[in-house]
Coordinates of C-alpha atoms in Angstrom, one line a residue:
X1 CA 0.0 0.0 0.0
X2 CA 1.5 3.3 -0.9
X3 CA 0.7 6.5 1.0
X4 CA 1.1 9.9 0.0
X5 CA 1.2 12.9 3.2
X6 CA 1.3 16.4 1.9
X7 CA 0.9 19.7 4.2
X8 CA 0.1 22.1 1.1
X9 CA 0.8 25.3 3.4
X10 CA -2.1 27.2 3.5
X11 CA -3.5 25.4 -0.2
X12 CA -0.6 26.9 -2.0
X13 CA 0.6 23.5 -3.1
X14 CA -2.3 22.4 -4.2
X15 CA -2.3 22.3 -7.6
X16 CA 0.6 20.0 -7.3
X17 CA -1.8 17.1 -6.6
X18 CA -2.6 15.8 -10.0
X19 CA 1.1 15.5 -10.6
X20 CA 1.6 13.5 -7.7
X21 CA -1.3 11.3 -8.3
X22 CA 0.1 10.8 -11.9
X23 CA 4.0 9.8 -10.8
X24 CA 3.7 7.9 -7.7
X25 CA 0.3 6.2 -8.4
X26 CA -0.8 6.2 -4.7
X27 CA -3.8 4.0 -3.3
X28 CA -4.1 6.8 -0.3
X29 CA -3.6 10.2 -0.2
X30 CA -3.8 12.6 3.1
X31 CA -4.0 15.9 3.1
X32 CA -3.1 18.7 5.9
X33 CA -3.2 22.8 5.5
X34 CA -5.8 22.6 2.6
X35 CA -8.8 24.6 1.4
X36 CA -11.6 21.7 1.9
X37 CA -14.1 24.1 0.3
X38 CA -12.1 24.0 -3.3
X39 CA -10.6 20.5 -3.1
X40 CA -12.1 18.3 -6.2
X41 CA -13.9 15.4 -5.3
X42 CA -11.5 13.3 -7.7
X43 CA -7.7 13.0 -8.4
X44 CA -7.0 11.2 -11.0
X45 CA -8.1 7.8 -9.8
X46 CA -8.6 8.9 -6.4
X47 CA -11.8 9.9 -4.8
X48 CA -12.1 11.9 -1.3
X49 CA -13.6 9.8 1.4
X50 CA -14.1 13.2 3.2
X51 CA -12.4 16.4 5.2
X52 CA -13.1 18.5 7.7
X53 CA -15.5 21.3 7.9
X54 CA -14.7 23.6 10.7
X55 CA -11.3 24.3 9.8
X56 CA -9.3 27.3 8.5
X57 CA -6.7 24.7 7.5
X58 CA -8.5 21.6 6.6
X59 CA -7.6 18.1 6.2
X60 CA -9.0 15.6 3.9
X61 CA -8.3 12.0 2.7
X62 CA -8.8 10.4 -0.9
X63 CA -8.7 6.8 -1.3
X64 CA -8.7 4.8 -4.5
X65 CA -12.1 3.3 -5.5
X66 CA -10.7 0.2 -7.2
X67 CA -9.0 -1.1 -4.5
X68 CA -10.8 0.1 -1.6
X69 CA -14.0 0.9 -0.4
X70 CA -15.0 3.3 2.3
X71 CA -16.8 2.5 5.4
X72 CA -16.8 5.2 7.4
X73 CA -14.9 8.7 7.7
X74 CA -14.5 10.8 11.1
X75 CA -13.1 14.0 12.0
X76 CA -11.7 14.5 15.5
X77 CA -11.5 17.5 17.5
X78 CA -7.6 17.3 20.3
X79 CA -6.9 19.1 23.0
X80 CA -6.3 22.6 21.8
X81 CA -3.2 25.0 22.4
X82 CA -3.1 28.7 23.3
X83 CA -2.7 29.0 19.1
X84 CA -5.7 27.6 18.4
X85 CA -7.5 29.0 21.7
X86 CA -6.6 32.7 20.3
X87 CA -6.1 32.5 16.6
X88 CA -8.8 29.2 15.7
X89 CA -6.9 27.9 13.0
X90 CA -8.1 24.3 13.6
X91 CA -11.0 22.9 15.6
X92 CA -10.1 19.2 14.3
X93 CA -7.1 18.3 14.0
X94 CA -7.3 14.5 12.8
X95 CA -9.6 12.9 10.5
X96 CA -9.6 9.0 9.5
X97 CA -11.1 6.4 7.4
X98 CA -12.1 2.5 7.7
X99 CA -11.5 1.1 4.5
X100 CA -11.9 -2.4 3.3
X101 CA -8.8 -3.4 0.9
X102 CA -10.2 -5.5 -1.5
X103 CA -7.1 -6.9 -2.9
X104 CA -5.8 -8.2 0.1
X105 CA -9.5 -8.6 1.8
X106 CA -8.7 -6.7 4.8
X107 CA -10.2 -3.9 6.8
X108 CA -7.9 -1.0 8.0
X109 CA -7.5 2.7 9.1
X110 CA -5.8 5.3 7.8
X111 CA -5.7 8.9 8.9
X112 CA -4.6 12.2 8.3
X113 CA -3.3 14.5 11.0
X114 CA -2.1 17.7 11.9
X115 CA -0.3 18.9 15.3
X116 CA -0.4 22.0 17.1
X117 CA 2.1 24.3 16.0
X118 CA 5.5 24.8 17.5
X119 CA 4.3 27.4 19.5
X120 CA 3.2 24.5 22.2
X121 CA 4.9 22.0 24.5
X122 CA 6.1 18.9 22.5
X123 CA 3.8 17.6 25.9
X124 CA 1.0 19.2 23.7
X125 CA 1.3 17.3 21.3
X126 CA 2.1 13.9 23.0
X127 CA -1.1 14.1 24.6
X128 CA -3.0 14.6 21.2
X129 CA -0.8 12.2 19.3
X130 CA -2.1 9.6 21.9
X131 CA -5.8 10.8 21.8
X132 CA -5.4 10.2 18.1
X133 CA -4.1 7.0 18.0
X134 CA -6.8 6.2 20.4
X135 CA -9.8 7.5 18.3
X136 CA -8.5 5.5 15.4
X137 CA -8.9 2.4 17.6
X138 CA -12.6 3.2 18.5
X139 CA -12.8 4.1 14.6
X140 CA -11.6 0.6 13.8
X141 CA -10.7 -1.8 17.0
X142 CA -8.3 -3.7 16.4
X143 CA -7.5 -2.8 13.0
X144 CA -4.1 -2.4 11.0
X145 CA -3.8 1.7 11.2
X146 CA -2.0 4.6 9.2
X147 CA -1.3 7.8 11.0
X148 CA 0.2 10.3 8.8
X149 CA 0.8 13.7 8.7
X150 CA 2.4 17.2 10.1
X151 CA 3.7 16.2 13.5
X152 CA 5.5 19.7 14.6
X153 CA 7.6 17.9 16.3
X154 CA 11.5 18.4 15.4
X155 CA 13.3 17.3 18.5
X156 CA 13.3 14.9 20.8
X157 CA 12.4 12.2 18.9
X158 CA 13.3 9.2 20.6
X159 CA 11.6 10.1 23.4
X160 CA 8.4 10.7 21.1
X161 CA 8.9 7.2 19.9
X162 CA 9.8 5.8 23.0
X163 CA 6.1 6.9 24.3
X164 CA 3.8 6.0 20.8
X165 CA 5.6 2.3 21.6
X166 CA 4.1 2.1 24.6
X167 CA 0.7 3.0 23.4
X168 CA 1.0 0.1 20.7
X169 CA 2.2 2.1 17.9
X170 CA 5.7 2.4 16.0
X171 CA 7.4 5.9 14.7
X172 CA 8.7 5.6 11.6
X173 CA 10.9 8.6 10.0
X174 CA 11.5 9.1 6.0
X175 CA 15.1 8.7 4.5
X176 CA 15.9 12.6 4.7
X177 CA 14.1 15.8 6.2
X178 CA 10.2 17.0 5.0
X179 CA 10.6 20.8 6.5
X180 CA 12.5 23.5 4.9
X181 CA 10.9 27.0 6.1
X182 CA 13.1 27.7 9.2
X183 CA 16.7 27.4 9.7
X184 CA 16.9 26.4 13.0
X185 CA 13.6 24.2 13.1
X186 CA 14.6 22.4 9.7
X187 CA 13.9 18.4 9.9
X188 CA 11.1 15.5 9.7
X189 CA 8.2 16.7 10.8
X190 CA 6.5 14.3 8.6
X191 CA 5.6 11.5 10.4
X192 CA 4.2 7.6 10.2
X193 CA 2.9 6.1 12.8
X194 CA 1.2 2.9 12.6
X195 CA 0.2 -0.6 14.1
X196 CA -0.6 -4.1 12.5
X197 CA 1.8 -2.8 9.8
X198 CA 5.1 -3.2 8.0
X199 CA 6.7 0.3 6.9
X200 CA 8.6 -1.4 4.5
X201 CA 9.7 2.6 3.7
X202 CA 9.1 6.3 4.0
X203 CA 10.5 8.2 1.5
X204 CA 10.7 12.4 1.0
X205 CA 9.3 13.4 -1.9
X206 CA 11.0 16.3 -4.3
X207 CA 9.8 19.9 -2.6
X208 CA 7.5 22.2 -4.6
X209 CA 6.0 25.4 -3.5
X210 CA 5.1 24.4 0.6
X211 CA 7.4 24.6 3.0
X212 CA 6.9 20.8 3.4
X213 CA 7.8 18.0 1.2
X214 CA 5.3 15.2 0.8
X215 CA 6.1 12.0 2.3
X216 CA 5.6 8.7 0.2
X217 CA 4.6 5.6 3.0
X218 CA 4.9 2.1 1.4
X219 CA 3.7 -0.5 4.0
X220 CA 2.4 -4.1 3.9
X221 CA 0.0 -5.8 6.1
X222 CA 2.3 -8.1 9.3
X223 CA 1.2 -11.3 9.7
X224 CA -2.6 -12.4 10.5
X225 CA -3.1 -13.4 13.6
X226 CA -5.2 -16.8 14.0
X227 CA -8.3 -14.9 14.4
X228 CA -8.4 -12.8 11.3
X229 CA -7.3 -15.6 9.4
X230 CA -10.6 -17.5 10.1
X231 CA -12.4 -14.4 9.7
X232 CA -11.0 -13.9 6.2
X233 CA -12.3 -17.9 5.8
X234 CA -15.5 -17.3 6.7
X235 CA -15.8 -14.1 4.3
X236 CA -14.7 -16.7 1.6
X237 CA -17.7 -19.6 2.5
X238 CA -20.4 -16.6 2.3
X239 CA -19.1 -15.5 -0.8
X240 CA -18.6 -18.6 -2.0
X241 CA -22.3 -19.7 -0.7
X242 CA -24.0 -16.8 -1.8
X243 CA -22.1 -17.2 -5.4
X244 CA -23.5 -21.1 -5.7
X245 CA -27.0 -20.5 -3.8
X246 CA -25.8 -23.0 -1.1
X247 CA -26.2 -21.6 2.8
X248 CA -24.1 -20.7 5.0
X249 CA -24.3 -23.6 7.5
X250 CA -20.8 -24.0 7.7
X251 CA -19.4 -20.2 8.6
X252 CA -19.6 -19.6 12.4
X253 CA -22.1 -17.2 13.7
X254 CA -20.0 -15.5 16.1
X255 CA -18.5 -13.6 13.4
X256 CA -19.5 -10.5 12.0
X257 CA -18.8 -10.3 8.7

């Protein structure tokens, strides 16, 4: 699965996203700092599964319709910093979607998200890193999640990783630094973190006109665990059953499919 982030600074960089769409193909693409009330419903083959509303700077995620489908999409609202008490730049800062891969006939979570600015405590934005990773889980329990996005944070690190470990989650950096803008704040502050998945490799993209480069995430699925693999069976007997006219005797109940 390949995973574009972008933070189009204000929707400056937006008429970038075609061109992305067209040279990196991606099956997900999340979106931070953009004008929802002007983004297009497609790209290229991708179709937006939704954004938020309340927002000055908007986030949004498209999703390709023929792998996935969409099952549901939810904006989140974090703990808020004196920035966005004062200046209301963002009422939600997270937004996520429970997709079913078709292709590899699994269920999963990706999200788009966008930390307070460096203005607040890298505390700050602990505590609504976890609250995110947390809504995802009520979003989809138990499912394999994406979190990607503009994670303001540029120090520190491997404390911040040491901590999203502990909540069940893995940091994963790109091969060279997403933030330009700011001499002394230059770095990655385009992040992955995920769960149930492989980061088989974040790469930076080429800059264009934001201050952040995009982030390419290529993950696979780890392995199933006993569980999902007999749910994934008894998908195949009802589709299988409902292909031939046969029941459904054989599939467990307890499952919900």
């Amino acid at each position: 699965m390949r995973v574009i982030s972008y933070n189009l600074r204000k929707n400056r960089a937006s008429g970038e996203l075609s061109a992305l769409d067209e040279q990196y193909e991606p099956d997900v693409l999340c979106l931070q700092e953009c004008d929802t009330l002007e983004l297009p419903g497609e790209i290229g083959l991708l179709h937006l599964a939704d954004s938020t509303l309340t927002n000055r700077l908007g986030l949004a995620v498209y999703y390709r319709k023929d792998r996935f489908e969409a099952v549901k999409t939810q904006s989140f609202a974090l703990k808020k910093s004196l920035h966005d008490l004062l200046l209301a730049p963002a009422h939600e800062r997270l937004i996520g979607t429970r997709l079913i891969d078709r292709v590899a006939d699994r269920e999963l979570v990706v999200a788009s998200f966008h930390a307070a600015p460096l203005t607040a405590r890298n505390s700050l934005r602990r505590n609504q890193i976890r609250s995110a990773h947390e809504e995802l889980n009520l979003l989809g329990p138990g499912l394999p999640t994406l979190m990607v996005g503009d994670y303001n944070y540029p120090v520190f690190k491997r404390n911040l990783g040491d901590k999203i470990n502990e909540s069940g989650y893995d940091l994963t950096l790109s091969d060279s630094r997403t933030y330009t803008r700011y001499k002394f704040f230059r770095g990655h502050f385009d992040l992955a973190t995920s769960t149930g998945l492989t980061i088989d490799n974040v790469e930076t993209l080429p800059q264009g006109t934001s201050d952040h480069m995009p982030i390419l995430v290529t993950s696979t699925y780890t392995d199933e665990s006993a569980h999902e693999t007999v749910r994934q069976s008894a998908r195949q007997a009802l589709r299988e059953a409902d292909a031939s006219g046969k029941t459904t005797a054989g599939v467990p109940e307890e499952f919900d499919i």
